[in-house]
């Protein structure tokens, strides 16, 4: 054993897990393990942001292109809402992001960019126009 983190992260991770299980704590790469643990949290937050941006983009298209509404958009909205609910249920600490104005602004900007690119429209509001309860509600579809 003794794979360097930079050389092969998968082999390194397996070695670190084996060292932990064997109780060989003095041999553990603490700095890189801490970095990897932080990255897990960042990854979970990125997934939440990605799903929320997809949902918001579809809600924007639904609102601003009523003539193009269809089962595909509705299915995507339902699927993203369900996936978000499950993700938050599985990682409850992510709920704090849903009330973080900076996080919401960043996700909204991604959603607007995506919706504008897909629709070729330049009519979307600069700031989020819905409450989080509306966004996540399976019943809510904007008019």
PDB file of C-alpha atoms in Angstrom:
ATOM      1  CA  UNK A   1       0.000   0.000   0.000  1.00  0.00           C
ATOM      2  CA  UNK A   2       0.884   3.671  -0.168  1.00  0.00           C
ATOM      3  CA  UNK A   3      -0.717   5.020  -3.302  1.00  0.00           C
ATOM      4  CA  UNK A   4      -0.493   8.763  -3.532  1.00  0.00           C
ATOM      5  CA  UNK A   5      -3.768  10.653  -3.662  1.00  0.00           C
ATOM      6  CA  UNK A   6      -2.696  12.521  -6.802  1.00  0.00           C
ATOM      7  CA  UNK A   7      -1.591   9.356  -8.615  1.00  0.00           C
ATOM      8  CA  UNK A   8      -4.760   7.241  -8.331  1.00  0.00           C
ATOM      9  CA  UNK A   9      -7.611   8.527  -6.193  1.00  0.00           C
ATOM     10  CA  UNK A  10      -9.580   5.262  -6.414  1.00  0.00           C
ATOM     11  CA  UNK A  11      -6.696   3.098  -5.228  1.00  0.00           C
ATOM     12  CA  UNK A  12      -5.912   5.715  -2.582  1.00  0.00           C
ATOM     13  CA  UNK A  13      -9.528   5.667  -1.333  1.00  0.00           C
ATOM     14  CA  UNK A  14      -9.520   1.875  -1.064  1.00  0.00           C
ATOM     15  CA  UNK A  15      -6.254   1.981   0.881  1.00  0.00           C
ATOM     16  CA  UNK A  16      -7.542   4.676   3.224  1.00  0.00           C
ATOM     17  CA  UNK A  17     -10.718   2.665   3.911  1.00  0.00           C
ATOM     18  CA  UNK A  18      -8.645  -0.432   4.636  1.00  0.00           C
ATOM     19  CA  UNK A  19      -6.401   1.555   7.000  1.00  0.00           C
ATOM     20  CA  UNK A  20      -9.449   2.934   8.824  1.00  0.00           C
ATOM     21  CA  UNK A  21     -10.996  -0.516   9.173  1.00  0.00           C
ATOM     22  CA  UNK A  22      -7.711  -1.944  10.437  1.00  0.00           C
ATOM     23  CA  UNK A  23      -7.384   0.827  13.021  1.00  0.00           C
ATOM     24  CA  UNK A  24      -4.077   2.009  11.557  1.00  0.00           C
ATOM     25  CA  UNK A  25      -4.910   5.651  12.173  1.00  0.00           C
ATOM     26  CA  UNK A  26      -1.338   6.944  12.174  1.00  0.00           C
ATOM     27  CA  UNK A  27      -0.993   5.932   8.499  1.00  0.00           C
ATOM     28  CA  UNK A  28      -4.123   7.722   7.322  1.00  0.00           C
ATOM     29  CA  UNK A  29      -3.922  10.678   4.919  1.00  0.00           C
ATOM     30  CA  UNK A  30      -6.030  12.979   7.113  1.00  0.00           C
ATOM     31  CA  UNK A  31      -5.784  16.131   4.979  1.00  0.00           C
ATOM     32  CA  UNK A  32      -6.991  14.470   1.797  1.00  0.00           C
ATOM     33  CA  UNK A  33      -9.663  12.450   3.600  1.00  0.00           C
ATOM     34  CA  UNK A  34     -11.048  15.691   5.048  1.00  0.00           C
ATOM     35  CA  UNK A  35     -11.039  17.223   1.554  1.00  0.00           C
ATOM     36  CA  UNK A  36     -12.909  14.227   0.131  1.00  0.00           C
ATOM     37  CA  UNK A  37     -15.513  14.341   2.901  1.00  0.00           C
ATOM     38  CA  UNK A  38     -16.127  18.042   2.184  1.00  0.00           C
ATOM     39  CA  UNK A  39     -16.432  17.222  -1.521  1.00  0.00           C
ATOM     40  CA  UNK A  40     -19.235  14.745  -0.772  1.00  0.00           C
ATOM     41  CA  UNK A  41     -21.261  17.580   0.729  1.00  0.00           C
ATOM     42  CA  UNK A  42     -20.479  19.861  -2.202  1.00  0.00           C
ATOM     43  CA  UNK A  43     -21.541  17.146  -4.619  1.00  0.00           C
ATOM     44  CA  UNK A  44     -24.890  16.726  -2.857  1.00  0.00           C
ATOM     45  CA  UNK A  45     -25.459  20.484  -3.006  1.00  0.00           C
ATOM     46  CA  UNK A  46     -24.524  20.566  -6.713  1.00  0.00           C
ATOM     47  CA  UNK A  47     -27.076  17.838  -7.442  1.00  0.00           C
ATOM     48  CA  UNK A  48     -29.735  19.792  -5.575  1.00  0.00           C
ATOM     49  CA  UNK A  49     -28.865  22.943  -7.549  1.00  0.00           C
ATOM     50  CA  UNK A  50     -28.852  21.098 -10.858  1.00  0.00           C
ATOM     51  CA  UNK A  51     -32.274  19.528 -10.289  1.00  0.00           C
ATOM     52  CA  UNK A  52     -33.689  22.837  -9.050  1.00  0.00           C
ATOM     53  CA  UNK A  53     -32.374  24.675 -12.123  1.00  0.00           C
ATOM     54  CA  UNK A  54     -33.994  22.107 -14.430  1.00  0.00           C
ATOM     55  CA  UNK A  55     -37.271  22.443 -12.544  1.00  0.00           C
ATOM     56  CA  UNK A  56     -37.196  26.237 -12.614  1.00  0.00           C
ATOM     57  CA  UNK A  57     -36.312  26.327 -16.318  1.00  0.00           C
ATOM     58  CA  UNK A  58     -39.324  24.148 -17.077  1.00  0.00           C
ATOM     59  CA  UNK A  59     -41.588  26.260 -14.876  1.00  0.00           C
ATOM     60  CA  UNK A  60     -40.372  29.340 -16.760  1.00  0.00           C
ATOM     61  CA  UNK A  61     -41.074  27.713 -20.108  1.00  0.00           C
ATOM     62  CA  UNK A  62     -44.493  26.641 -18.806  1.00  0.00           C
ATOM     63  CA  UNK A  63     -45.336  30.203 -17.763  1.00  0.00           C
ATOM     64  CA  UNK A  64     -43.900  32.087 -20.728  1.00  0.00           C
ATOM     65  CA  UNK A  65     -44.780  29.658 -23.520  1.00  0.00           C
ATOM     66  CA  UNK A  66     -48.332  28.535 -22.706  1.00  0.00           C
ATOM     67  CA  UNK A  67     -48.954  27.465 -26.297  1.00  0.00           C
ATOM     68  CA  UNK A  68     -46.127  24.934 -26.115  1.00  0.00           C
ATOM     69  CA  UNK A  69     -47.140  23.261 -22.853  1.00  0.00           C
ATOM     70  CA  UNK A  70     -47.186  19.518 -23.133  1.00  0.00           C
ATOM     71  CA  UNK A  71     -46.919  16.240 -21.306  1.00  0.00           C
ATOM     72  CA  UNK A  72     -43.126  16.204 -21.672  1.00  0.00           C
ATOM     73  CA  UNK A  73     -42.699  19.458 -19.731  1.00  0.00           C
ATOM     74  CA  UNK A  74     -45.263  18.352 -17.164  1.00  0.00           C
ATOM     75  CA  UNK A  75     -43.481  15.019 -16.719  1.00  0.00           C
ATOM     76  CA  UNK A  76     -40.118  16.758 -16.241  1.00  0.00           C
ATOM     77  CA  UNK A  77     -41.611  19.135 -13.670  1.00  0.00           C
ATOM     78  CA  UNK A  78     -43.154  16.233 -11.730  1.00  0.00           C
ATOM     79  CA  UNK A  79     -39.980  14.135 -11.913  1.00  0.00           C
ATOM     80  CA  UNK A  80     -37.732  16.951 -10.727  1.00  0.00           C
ATOM     81  CA  UNK A  81     -40.061  17.805  -7.853  1.00  0.00           C
ATOM     82  CA  UNK A  82     -40.142  14.180  -6.778  1.00  0.00           C
ATOM     83  CA  UNK A  83     -36.369  13.827  -7.085  1.00  0.00           C
ATOM     84  CA  UNK A  84     -35.822  17.028  -5.098  1.00  0.00           C
ATOM     85  CA  UNK A  85     -38.138  15.835  -2.329  1.00  0.00           C
ATOM     86  CA  UNK A  86     -36.330  12.499  -2.121  1.00  0.00           C
ATOM     87  CA  UNK A  87     -32.930  14.181  -2.181  1.00  0.00           C
ATOM     88  CA  UNK A  88     -33.890  16.507   0.661  1.00  0.00           C
ATOM     89  CA  UNK A  89     -35.458  13.654   2.621  1.00  0.00           C
ATOM     90  CA  UNK A  90     -32.248  11.654   2.279  1.00  0.00           C
ATOM     91  CA  UNK A  91     -30.043  14.630   3.139  1.00  0.00           C
ATOM     92  CA  UNK A  92     -32.119  16.900   5.399  1.00  0.00           C
ATOM     93  CA  UNK A  93     -29.312  19.427   5.920  1.00  0.00           C
ATOM     94  CA  UNK A  94     -29.800  20.488   2.293  1.00  0.00           C
ATOM     95  CA  UNK A  95     -33.035  22.220   3.337  1.00  0.00           C
ATOM     96  CA  UNK A  96     -30.970  25.219   4.398  1.00  0.00           C
ATOM     97  CA  UNK A  97     -30.068  25.866   0.760  1.00  0.00           C
ATOM     98  CA  UNK A  98     -33.748  26.361  -0.061  1.00  0.00           C
ATOM     99  CA  UNK A  99     -33.814  29.492   2.093  1.00  0.00           C
ATOM    100  CA  UNK A 100     -30.351  30.792   1.151  1.00  0.00           C
ATOM    101  CA  UNK A 101     -30.911  33.852  -1.043  1.00  0.00           C
ATOM    102  CA  UNK A 102     -27.463  33.602  -2.668  1.00  0.00           C
ATOM    103  CA  UNK A 103     -28.001  29.940  -3.554  1.00  0.00           C
ATOM    104  CA  UNK A 104     -31.471  30.660  -4.914  1.00  0.00           C
ATOM    105  CA  UNK A 105     -30.129  33.578  -6.993  1.00  0.00           C
ATOM    106  CA  UNK A 106     -27.397  31.396  -8.498  1.00  0.00           C
ATOM    107  CA  UNK A 107     -29.819  28.568  -9.304  1.00  0.00           C
ATOM    108  CA  UNK A 108     -32.311  31.055 -10.748  1.00  0.00           C
ATOM    109  CA  UNK A 109     -29.603  32.519 -12.995  1.00  0.00           C
ATOM    110  CA  UNK A 110     -28.794  29.016 -14.288  1.00  0.00           C
ATOM    111  CA  UNK A 111     -32.493  28.319 -14.893  1.00  0.00           C
ATOM    112  CA  UNK A 112     -33.040  31.596 -16.747  1.00  0.00           C
ATOM    113  CA  UNK A 113     -29.968  30.978 -18.890  1.00  0.00           C
ATOM    114  CA  UNK A 114     -31.177  27.493 -19.760  1.00  0.00           C
ATOM    115  CA  UNK A 115     -34.746  28.612 -20.489  1.00  0.00           C
ATOM    116  CA  UNK A 116     -33.526  31.524 -22.630  1.00  0.00           C
ATOM    117  CA  UNK A 117     -31.245  29.246 -24.623  1.00  0.00           C
ATOM    118  CA  UNK A 118     -33.982  26.664 -25.171  1.00  0.00           C
ATOM    119  CA  UNK A 119     -36.737  29.136 -26.069  1.00  0.00           C
ATOM    120  CA  UNK A 120     -34.799  31.989 -27.669  1.00  0.00           C
ATOM    121  CA  UNK A 121     -36.900  34.314 -25.476  1.00  0.00           C
ATOM    122  CA  UNK A 122     -35.504  37.272 -23.554  1.00  0.00           C
ATOM    123  CA  UNK A 123     -38.460  37.881 -21.242  1.00  0.00           C
ATOM    124  CA  UNK A 124     -37.509  36.110 -18.050  1.00  0.00           C
ATOM    125  CA  UNK A 125     -37.391  38.012 -14.749  1.00  0.00           C
ATOM    126  CA  UNK A 126     -34.017  38.699 -13.186  1.00  0.00           C
ATOM    127  CA  UNK A 127     -35.111  37.429  -9.761  1.00  0.00           C
ATOM    128  CA  UNK A 128     -37.056  34.350  -8.758  1.00  0.00           C
ATOM    129  CA  UNK A 129     -40.783  34.997  -9.035  1.00  0.00           C
ATOM    130  CA  UNK A 130     -42.046  32.046  -7.006  1.00  0.00           C
ATOM    131  CA  UNK A 131     -41.981  31.029  -3.370  1.00  0.00           C
ATOM    132  CA  UNK A 132     -40.148  27.798  -2.583  1.00  0.00           C
ATOM    133  CA  UNK A 133     -43.428  26.183  -1.515  1.00  0.00           C
ATOM    134  CA  UNK A 134     -44.867  26.823  -4.975  1.00  0.00           C
ATOM    135  CA  UNK A 135     -41.750  25.587  -6.731  1.00  0.00           C
ATOM    136  CA  UNK A 136     -41.771  22.290  -4.858  1.00  0.00           C
ATOM    137  CA  UNK A 137     -45.546  21.732  -4.814  1.00  0.00           C
ATOM    138  CA  UNK A 138     -46.732  18.927  -7.098  1.00  0.00           C
ATOM    139  CA  UNK A 139     -49.972  20.855  -7.639  1.00  0.00           C
ATOM    140  CA  UNK A 140     -48.507  24.228  -8.677  1.00  0.00           C
ATOM    141  CA  UNK A 141     -48.191  25.170 -12.346  1.00  0.00           C
ATOM    142  CA  UNK A 142     -47.771  28.873 -13.134  1.00  0.00           C
ATOM    143  CA  UNK A 143     -50.188  30.626 -15.457  1.00  0.00           C
TER     144      UNK A 143
END
